[in-house]
PDB file of C-alpha atoms in Angstrom:
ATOM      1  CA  UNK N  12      78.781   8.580   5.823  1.00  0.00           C
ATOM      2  CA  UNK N  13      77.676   7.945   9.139  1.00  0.00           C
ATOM      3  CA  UNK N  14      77.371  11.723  10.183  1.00  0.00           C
ATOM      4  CA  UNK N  15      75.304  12.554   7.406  1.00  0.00           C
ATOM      5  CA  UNK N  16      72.696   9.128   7.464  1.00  0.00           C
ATOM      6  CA  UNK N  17      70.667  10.213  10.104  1.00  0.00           C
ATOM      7  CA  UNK N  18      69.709  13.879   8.581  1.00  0.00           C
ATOM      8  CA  UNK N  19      69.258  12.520   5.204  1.00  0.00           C
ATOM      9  CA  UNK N  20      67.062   9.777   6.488  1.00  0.00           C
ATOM     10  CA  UNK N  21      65.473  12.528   8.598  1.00  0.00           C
ATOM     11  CA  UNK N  22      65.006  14.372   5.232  1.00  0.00           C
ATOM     12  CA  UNK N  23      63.004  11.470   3.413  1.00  0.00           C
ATOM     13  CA  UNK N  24      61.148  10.619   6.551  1.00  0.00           C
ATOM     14  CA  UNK N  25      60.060  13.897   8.095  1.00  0.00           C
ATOM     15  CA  UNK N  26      57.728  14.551   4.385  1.00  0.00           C
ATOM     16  CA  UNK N  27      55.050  11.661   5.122  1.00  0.00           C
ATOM     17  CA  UNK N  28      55.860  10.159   8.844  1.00  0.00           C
ATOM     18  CA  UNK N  29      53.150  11.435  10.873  1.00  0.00           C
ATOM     19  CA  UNK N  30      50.880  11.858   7.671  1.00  0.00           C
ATOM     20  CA  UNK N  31      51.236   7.695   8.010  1.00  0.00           C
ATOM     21  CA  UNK N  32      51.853   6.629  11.332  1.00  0.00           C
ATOM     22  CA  UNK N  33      49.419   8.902  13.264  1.00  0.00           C
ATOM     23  CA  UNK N  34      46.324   6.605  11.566  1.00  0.00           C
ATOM     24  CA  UNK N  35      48.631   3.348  12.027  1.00  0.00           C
ATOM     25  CA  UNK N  36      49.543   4.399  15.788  1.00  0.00           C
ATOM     26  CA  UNK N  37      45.882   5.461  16.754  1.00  0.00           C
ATOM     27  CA  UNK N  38      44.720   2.035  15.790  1.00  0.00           C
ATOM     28  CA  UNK N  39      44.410  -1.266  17.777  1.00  0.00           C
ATOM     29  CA  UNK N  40      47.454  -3.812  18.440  1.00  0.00           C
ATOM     30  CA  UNK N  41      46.101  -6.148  16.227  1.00  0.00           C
ATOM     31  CA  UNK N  42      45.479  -3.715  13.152  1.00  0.00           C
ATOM     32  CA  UNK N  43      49.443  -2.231  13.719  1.00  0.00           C
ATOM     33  CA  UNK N  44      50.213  -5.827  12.996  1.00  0.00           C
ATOM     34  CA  UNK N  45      48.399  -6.384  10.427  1.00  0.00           C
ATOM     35  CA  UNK N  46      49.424  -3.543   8.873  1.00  0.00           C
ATOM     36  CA  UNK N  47      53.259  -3.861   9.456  1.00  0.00           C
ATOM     37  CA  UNK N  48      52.689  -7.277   7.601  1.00  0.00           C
ATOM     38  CA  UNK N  49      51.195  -5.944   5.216  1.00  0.00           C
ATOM     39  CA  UNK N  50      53.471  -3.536   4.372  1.00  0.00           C
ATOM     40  CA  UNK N  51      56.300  -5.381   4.802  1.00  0.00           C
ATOM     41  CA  UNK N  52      54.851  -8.315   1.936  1.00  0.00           C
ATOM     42  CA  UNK N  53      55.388  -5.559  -0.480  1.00  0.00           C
ATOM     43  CA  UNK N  54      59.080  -6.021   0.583  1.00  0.00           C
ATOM     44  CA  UNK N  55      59.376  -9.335  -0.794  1.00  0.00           C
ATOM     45  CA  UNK N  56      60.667 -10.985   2.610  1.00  0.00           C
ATOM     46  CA  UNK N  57      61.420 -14.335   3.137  1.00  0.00           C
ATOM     47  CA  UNK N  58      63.902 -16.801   1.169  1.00  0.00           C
ATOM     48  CA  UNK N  59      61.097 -17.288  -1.843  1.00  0.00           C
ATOM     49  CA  UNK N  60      60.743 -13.633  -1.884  1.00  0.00           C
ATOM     50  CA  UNK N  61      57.071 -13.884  -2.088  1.00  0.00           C
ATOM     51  CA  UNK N  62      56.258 -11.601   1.391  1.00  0.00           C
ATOM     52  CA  UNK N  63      56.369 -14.994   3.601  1.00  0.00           C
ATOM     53  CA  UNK N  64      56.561 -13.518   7.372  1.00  0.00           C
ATOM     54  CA  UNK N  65      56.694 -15.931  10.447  1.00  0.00           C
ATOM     55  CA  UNK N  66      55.067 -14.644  13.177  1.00  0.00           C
ATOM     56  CA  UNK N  67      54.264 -15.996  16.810  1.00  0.00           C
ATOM     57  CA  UNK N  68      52.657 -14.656  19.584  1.00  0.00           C
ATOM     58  CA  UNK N  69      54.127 -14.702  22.951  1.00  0.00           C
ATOM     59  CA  UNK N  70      52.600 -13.004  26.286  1.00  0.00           C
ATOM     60  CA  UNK N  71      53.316  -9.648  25.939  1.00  0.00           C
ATOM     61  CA  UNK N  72      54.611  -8.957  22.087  1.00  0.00           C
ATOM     62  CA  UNK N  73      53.982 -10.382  18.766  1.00  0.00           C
ATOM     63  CA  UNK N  74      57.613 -11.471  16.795  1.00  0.00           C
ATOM     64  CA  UNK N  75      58.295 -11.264  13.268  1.00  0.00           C
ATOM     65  CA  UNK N  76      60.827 -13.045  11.521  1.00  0.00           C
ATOM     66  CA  UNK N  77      62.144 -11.624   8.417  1.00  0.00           C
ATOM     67  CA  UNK N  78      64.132 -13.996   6.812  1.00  0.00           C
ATOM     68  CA  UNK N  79      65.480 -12.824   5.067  1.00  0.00           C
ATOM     69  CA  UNK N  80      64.352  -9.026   4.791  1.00  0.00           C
ATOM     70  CA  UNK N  81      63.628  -8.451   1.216  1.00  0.00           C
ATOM     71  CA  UNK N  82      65.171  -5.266   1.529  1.00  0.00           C
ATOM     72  CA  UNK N  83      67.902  -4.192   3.462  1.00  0.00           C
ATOM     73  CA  UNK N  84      68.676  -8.100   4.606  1.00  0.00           C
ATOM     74  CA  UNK N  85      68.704  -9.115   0.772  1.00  0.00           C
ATOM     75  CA  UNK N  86      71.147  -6.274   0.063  1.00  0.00           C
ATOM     76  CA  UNK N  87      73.448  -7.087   2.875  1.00  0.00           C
ATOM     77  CA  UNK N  88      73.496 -10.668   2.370  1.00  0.00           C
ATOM     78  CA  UNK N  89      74.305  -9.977  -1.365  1.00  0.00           C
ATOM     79  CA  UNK N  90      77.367  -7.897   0.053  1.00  0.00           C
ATOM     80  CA  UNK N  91      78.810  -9.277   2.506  1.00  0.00           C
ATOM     81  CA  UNK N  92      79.149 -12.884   0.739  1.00  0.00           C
ATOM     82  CA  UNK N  93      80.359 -11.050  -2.209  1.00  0.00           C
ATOM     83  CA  UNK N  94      77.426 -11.687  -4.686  1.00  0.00           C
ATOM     84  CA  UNK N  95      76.826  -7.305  -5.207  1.00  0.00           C
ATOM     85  CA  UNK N  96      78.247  -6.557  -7.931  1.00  0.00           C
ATOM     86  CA  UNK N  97      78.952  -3.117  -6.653  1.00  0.00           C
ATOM     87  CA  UNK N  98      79.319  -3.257  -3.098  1.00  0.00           C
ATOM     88  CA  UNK N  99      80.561  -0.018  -3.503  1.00  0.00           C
ATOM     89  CA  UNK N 100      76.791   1.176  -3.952  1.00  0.00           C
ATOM     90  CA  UNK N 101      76.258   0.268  -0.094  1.00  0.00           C
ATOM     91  CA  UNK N 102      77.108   1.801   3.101  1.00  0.00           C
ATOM     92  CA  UNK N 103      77.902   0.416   6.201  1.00  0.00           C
ATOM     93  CA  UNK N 104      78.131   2.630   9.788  1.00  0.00           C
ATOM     94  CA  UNK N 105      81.664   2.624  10.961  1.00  0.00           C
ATOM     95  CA  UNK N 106      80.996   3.409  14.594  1.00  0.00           C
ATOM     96  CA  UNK N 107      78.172   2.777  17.181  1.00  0.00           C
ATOM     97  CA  UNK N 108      75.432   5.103  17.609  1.00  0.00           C
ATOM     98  CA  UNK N 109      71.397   5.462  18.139  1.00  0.00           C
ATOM     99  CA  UNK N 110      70.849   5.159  14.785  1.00  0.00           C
ATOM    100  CA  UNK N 111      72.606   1.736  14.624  1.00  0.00           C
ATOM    101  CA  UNK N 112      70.943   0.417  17.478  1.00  0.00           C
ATOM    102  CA  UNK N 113      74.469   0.687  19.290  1.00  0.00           C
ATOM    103  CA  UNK N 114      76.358  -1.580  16.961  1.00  0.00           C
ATOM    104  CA  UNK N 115      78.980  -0.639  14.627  1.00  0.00           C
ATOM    105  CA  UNK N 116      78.922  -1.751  11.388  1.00  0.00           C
ATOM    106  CA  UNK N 117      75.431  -1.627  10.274  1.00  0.00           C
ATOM    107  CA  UNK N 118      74.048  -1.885   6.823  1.00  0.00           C
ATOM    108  CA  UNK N 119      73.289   2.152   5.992  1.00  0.00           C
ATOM    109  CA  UNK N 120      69.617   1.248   4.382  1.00  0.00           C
ATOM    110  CA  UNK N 121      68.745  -0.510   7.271  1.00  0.00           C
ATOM    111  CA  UNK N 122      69.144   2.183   9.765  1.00  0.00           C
ATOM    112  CA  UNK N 123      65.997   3.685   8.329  1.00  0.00           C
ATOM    113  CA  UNK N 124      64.469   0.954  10.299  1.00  0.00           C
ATOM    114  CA  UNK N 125      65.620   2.193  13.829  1.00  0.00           C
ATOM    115  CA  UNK N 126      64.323   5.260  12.888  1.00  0.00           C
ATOM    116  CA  UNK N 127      61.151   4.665  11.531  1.00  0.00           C
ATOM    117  CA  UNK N 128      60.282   2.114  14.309  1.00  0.00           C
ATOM    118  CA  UNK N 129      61.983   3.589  17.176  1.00  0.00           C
ATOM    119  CA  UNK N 130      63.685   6.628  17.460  1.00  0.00           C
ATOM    120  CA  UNK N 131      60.540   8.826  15.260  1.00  0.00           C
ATOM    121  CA  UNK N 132      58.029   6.946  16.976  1.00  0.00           C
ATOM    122  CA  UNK N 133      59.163   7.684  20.096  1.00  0.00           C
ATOM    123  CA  UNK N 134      59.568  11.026  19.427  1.00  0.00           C
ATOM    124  CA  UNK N 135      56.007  11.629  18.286  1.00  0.00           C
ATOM    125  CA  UNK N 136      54.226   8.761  20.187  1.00  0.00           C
ATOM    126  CA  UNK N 137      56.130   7.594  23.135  1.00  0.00           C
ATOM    127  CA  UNK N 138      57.410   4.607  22.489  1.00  0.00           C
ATOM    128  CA  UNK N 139      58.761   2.420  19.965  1.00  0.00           C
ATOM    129  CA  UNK N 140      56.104   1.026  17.494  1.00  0.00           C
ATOM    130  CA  UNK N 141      57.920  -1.954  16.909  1.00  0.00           C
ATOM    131  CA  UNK N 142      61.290  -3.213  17.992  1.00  0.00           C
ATOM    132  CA  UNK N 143      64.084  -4.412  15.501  1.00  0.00           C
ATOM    133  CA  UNK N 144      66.563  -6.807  15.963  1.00  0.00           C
ATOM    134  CA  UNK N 145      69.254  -6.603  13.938  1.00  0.00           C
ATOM    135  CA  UNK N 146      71.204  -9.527  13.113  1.00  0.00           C
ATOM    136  CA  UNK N 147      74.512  -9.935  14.157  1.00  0.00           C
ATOM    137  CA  UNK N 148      75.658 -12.070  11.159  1.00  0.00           C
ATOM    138  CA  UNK N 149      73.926 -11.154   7.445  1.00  0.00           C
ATOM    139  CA  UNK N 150      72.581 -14.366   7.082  1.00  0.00           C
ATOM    140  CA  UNK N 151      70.849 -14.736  10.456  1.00  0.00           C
ATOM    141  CA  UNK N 152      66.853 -13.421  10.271  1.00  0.00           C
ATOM    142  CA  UNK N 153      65.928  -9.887  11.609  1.00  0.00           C
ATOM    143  CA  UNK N 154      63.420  -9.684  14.009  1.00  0.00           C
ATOM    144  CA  UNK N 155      60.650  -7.171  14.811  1.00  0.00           C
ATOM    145  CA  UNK N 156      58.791  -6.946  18.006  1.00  0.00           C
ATOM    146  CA  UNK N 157      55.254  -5.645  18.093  1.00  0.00           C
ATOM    147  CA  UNK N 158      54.164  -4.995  22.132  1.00  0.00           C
ATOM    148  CA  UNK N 159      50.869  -5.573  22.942  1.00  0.00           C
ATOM    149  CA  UNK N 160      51.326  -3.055  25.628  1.00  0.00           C
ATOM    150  CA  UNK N 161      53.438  -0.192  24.978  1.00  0.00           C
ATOM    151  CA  UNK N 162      54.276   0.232  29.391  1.00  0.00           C
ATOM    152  CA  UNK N 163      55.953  -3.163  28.570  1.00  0.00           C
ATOM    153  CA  UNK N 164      58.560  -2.485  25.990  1.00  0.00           C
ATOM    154  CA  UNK N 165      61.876  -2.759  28.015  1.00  0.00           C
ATOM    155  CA  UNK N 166      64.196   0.123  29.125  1.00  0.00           C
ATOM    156  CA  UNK N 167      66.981  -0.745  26.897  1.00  0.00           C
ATOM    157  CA  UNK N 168      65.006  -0.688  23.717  1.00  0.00           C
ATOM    158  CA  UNK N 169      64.650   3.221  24.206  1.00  0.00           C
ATOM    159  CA  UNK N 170      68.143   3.759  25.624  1.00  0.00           C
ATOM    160  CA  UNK N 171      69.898   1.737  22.465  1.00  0.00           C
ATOM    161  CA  UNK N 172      68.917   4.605  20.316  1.00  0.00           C
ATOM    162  CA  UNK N 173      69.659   7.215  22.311  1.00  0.00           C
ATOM    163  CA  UNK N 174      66.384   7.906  24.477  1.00  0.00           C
ATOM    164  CA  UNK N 175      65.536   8.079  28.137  1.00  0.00           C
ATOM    165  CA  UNK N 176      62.755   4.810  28.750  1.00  0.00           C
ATOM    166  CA  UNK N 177      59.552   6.117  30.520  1.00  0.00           C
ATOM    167  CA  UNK N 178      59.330   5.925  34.601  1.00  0.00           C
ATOM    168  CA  UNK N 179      59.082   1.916  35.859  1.00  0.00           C
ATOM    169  CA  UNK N 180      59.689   0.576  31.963  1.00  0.00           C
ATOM    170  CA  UNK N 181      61.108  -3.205  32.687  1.00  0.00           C
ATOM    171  CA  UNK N 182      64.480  -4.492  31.940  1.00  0.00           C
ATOM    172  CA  UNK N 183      65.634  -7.382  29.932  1.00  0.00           C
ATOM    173  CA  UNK N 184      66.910 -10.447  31.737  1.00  0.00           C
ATOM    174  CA  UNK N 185      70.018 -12.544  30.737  1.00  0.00           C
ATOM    175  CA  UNK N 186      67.906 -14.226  28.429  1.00  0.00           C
ATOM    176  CA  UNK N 187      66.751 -10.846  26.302  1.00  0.00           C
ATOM    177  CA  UNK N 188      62.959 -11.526  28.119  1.00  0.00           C
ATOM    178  CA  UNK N 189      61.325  -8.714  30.526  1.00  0.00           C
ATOM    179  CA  UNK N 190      61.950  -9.146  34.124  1.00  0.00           C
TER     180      UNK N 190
END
Protein backbone atom coordinates (compact mmCIF):
# COMPACT_ATOMS: atom_id res chain seq x y z
CA UNK A 1 0.00 0.00 0.00
CA UNK A 2 0.83 3.45 -0.16
CA UNK A 3 2.87 3.53 3.20
CA UNK A 4 4.97 0.82 2.25
CA UNK A 5 5.73 1.96 -1.84
CA UNK A 6 8.13 4.40 -1.13
CA UNK A 7 10.60 2.09 1.17
CA UNK A 8 10.24 -0.78 -1.08
CA UNK A 9 10.99 1.34 -4.07
CA UNK A 10 13.75 2.81 -1.88
CA UNK A 11 14.86 -0.86 -1.41
CA UNK A 12 15.24 -1.71 -5.27
CA UNK A 13 16.64 1.69 -6.00
CA UNK A 14 19.16 2.44 -3.28
CA UNK A 15 21.38 -1.10 -4.75
CA UNK A 16 22.47 0.57 -8.23
CA UNK A 17 21.22 4.46 -8.17
CA UNK A 18 24.30 6.33 -7.76
CA UNK A 19 26.38 3.33 -9.27
CA UNK A 20 24.18 4.68 -12.57
CA UNK A 21 23.28 8.10 -12.32
CA UNK A 22 26.56 9.59 -10.97
CA UNK A 23 28.19 8.80 -14.77
CA UNK A 24 24.68 9.87 -16.39
CA UNK A 25 24.50 13.15 -14.09
CA UNK A 26 28.28 14.12 -14.58
CA UNK A 27 27.71 14.16 -18.28
CA UNK A 28 26.56 16.94 -20.71
CA UNK A 29 22.72 17.96 -21.34
CA UNK A 30 22.77 16.53 -24.52
CA UNK A 31 24.30 13.01 -23.54
CA UNK A 32 21.48 12.84 -20.34
CA UNK A 33 19.13 12.99 -23.25
CA UNK A 34 20.38 10.81 -25.22
CA UNK A 35 20.70 8.50 -22.75
CA UNK A 36 17.17 8.82 -21.14
CA UNK A 37 16.04 7.95 -24.80
CA UNK A 38 17.88 5.44 -24.96
CA UNK A 39 16.92 3.82 -22.11
CA UNK A 40 13.58 4.46 -22.29
CA UNK A 41 13.41 2.56 -26.20
CA UNK A 42 14.09 -0.51 -24.25
CA UNK A 43 10.64 0.32 -22.70
CA UNK A 44 8.81 -0.19 -25.76
CA UNK A 45 7.05 3.39 -25.69
CA UNK A 46 4.88 4.68 -28.07
CA UNK A 47 1.47 3.20 -29.58
CA UNK A 48 3.61 0.66 -32.05
CA UNK A 49 5.59 -0.27 -29.10
CA UNK A 50 8.73 -0.09 -31.02
CA UNK A 51 10.64 2.75 -28.52
CA UNK A 52 9.09 5.73 -30.78
CA UNK A 53 9.74 8.97 -28.44
CA UNK A 54 8.65 12.54 -29.63
CA UNK A 55 10.80 14.98 -28.54
CA UNK A 56 11.04 18.89 -29.10
CA UNK A 57 13.20 21.36 -27.95
CA UNK A 58 12.01 24.49 -26.44
CA UNK A 59 14.28 27.41 -24.80
CA UNK A 60 15.16 26.16 -21.70
CA UNK A 61 14.16 22.17 -21.55
CA UNK A 62 13.94 19.38 -23.92
CA UNK A 63 10.13 17.45 -23.74
CA UNK A 64 9.47 13.94 -24.18
CA UNK A 65 6.34 12.49 -25.03
CA UNK A 66 5.69 9.03 -24.04
CA UNK A 67 2.77 7.91 -25.59
CA UNK A 68 2.04 5.82 -24.45
CA UNK A 69 4.76 4.69 -21.79
CA UNK A 70 5.52 1.16 -22.56
CA UNK A 71 5.61 0.52 -19.07
CA UNK A 72 3.75 1.88 -16.41
CA UNK A 73 1.33 3.91 -19.10
CA UNK A 74 0.68 0.47 -20.96
CA UNK A 75 -0.22 -1.14 -17.63
CA UNK A 76 -2.52 1.58 -16.54
CA UNK A 77 -4.22 1.99 -19.71
CA UNK A 78 -4.78 -1.85 -19.74
CA UNK A 79 -6.49 -1.27 -16.22
CA UNK A 80 -8.30 1.32 -16.10
CA UNK A 81 -10.32 0.50 -19.49
CA UNK A 82 -10.68 -2.91 -18.16
CA UNK A 83 -8.47 -4.89 -20.67
CA UNK A 84 -5.96 -6.45 -17.34
CA UNK A 85 -6.99 -9.38 -16.78
CA UNK A 86 -6.00 -9.08 -13.19
CA UNK A 87 -6.24 -5.65 -12.21
CA UNK A 88 -5.89 -6.96 -8.99
CA UNK A 89 -2.01 -7.38 -9.79
CA UNK A 90 -1.79 -3.38 -9.79
CA UNK A 91 -1.72 -0.77 -7.25
CA UNK A 92 -2.93 2.50 -7.26
CA UNK A 93 -1.97 5.38 -4.32
CA UNK A 94 -5.07 6.21 -2.43
CA UNK A 95 -3.97 9.57 -1.10
CA UNK A 96 -1.64 12.47 -2.23
CA UNK A 97 1.88 12.52 -1.37
CA UNK A 98 5.65 13.29 -2.73
CA UNK A 99 5.86 10.18 -4.12
CA UNK A 100 2.73 10.74 -6.30
CA UNK A 101 3.73 13.96 -7.42
CA UNK A 102 0.79 15.34 -5.12
CA UNK A 103 -2.02 13.51 -6.82
CA UNK A 104 -4.02 10.80 -5.46
CA UNK A 105 -4.61 7.96 -7.28
CA UNK A 106 -1.49 7.16 -9.04
CA UNK A 107 -0.52 4.01 -10.80
CA UNK A 108 1.96 2.26 -7.91
CA UNK A 109 4.75 1.25 -10.76
CA UNK A 110 4.84 4.55 -11.89
CA UNK A 111 5.81 6.24 -8.75
CA UNK A 112 9.24 4.74 -9.27
CA UNK A 113 9.43 7.46 -11.76
CA UNK A 114 9.12 10.45 -9.26
CA UNK A 115 11.63 8.88 -7.47
CA UNK A 116 14.12 7.99 -9.77
CA UNK A 117 13.85 11.39 -11.60
CA UNK A 118 13.13 13.63 -8.82
CA UNK A 119 13.01 12.99 -5.39
CA UNK A 120 16.72 10.59 -5.51
CA UNK A 121 18.16 12.93 -7.79
CA UNK A 122 17.62 15.65 -5.83
CA UNK A 123 18.76 14.13 -2.97
CA UNK A 124 22.15 13.18 -4.36
CA UNK A 125 22.50 15.89 -7.10
CA UNK A 126 20.40 18.86 -6.47
CA UNK A 127 17.87 18.89 -8.61
CA UNK A 128 15.57 16.89 -10.53
CA UNK A 129 17.20 15.09 -13.57
CA UNK A 130 14.20 15.12 -15.45
CA UNK A 131 10.67 16.20 -14.72
CA UNK A 132 7.54 13.86 -15.15
CA UNK A 133 4.26 14.70 -15.95
CA UNK A 134 1.88 12.47 -15.10
CA UNK A 135 -1.22 12.25 -16.94
CA UNK A 136 -4.30 13.08 -15.52
CA UNK A 137 -6.42 10.63 -17.62
CA UNK A 138 -4.61 6.97 -18.60
CA UNK A 139 -4.90 7.54 -22.04
CA UNK A 140 -3.39 11.04 -22.24
CA UNK A 141 0.76 10.87 -22.97
CA UNK A 142 3.25 11.34 -20.01
CA UNK A 143 5.67 13.82 -20.34
CA UNK A 144 9.31 14.19 -19.23
CA UNK A 145 11.19 17.37 -19.03
CA UNK A 146 14.94 17.43 -19.49
CA UNK A 147 16.37 21.25 -18.36
CA UNK A 148 19.07 22.45 -20.12
CA UNK A 149 19.92 24.37 -17.06
CA UNK A 150 19.32 22.84 -13.83
CA UNK A 151 18.95 26.91 -11.93
CA UNK A 152 15.88 26.84 -14.29
CA UNK A 153 13.76 23.96 -13.22
CA UNK A 154 10.77 25.69 -11.43
CA UNK A 155 10.07 25.84 -7.63
CA UNK A 156 7.11 23.67 -7.71
CA UNK A 157 8.76 20.76 -9.39
CA UNK A 158 10.88 20.27 -6.08
CA UNK A 159 8.07 21.21 -3.68
CA UNK A 160 5.46 18.53 -5.45
CA UNK A 161 7.55 15.81 -4.01
CA UNK A 162 8.17 17.01 -0.92
CA UNK A 163 11.48 19.20 -1.23
CA UNK A 164 12.46 22.76 -0.50
CA UNK A 165 13.47 24.41 -4.38
CA UNK A 166 16.99 26.06 -4.24
CA UNK A 167 17.27 30.06 -3.43
CA UNK A 168 15.71 32.31 -6.63
CA UNK A 169 14.40 28.84 -8.53
CA UNK A 170 11.44 30.38 -10.92
CA UNK A 171 7.83 29.69 -10.70
CA UNK A 172 5.40 28.39 -13.18
CA UNK A 173 2.94 30.80 -14.74
CA UNK A 174 -0.82 30.10 -15.40
CA UNK A 175 0.20 28.48 -18.39
CA UNK A 176 2.68 25.67 -16.59
CA UNK A 177 5.82 27.92 -18.40
CA UNK A 178 8.65 29.67 -16.10
CA UNK A 179 8.05 33.19 -15.23
Amino acid sequence: GDDELEKAIRSVLGSYYKARYDKVMASDVKTQLHLAVEGLRGHLMGKDRQGEIPITEEQDRYVLKLDPCGSGGVARQRVESGKEPRPDLFGFSKKAGPLTWGKERVCHYCAHCSMVNEILAIENYGHPMRVTEYPEKAEDACIWYIYKDPKKIPAEYYERVGKKAPAGAPRLNQEGKTK
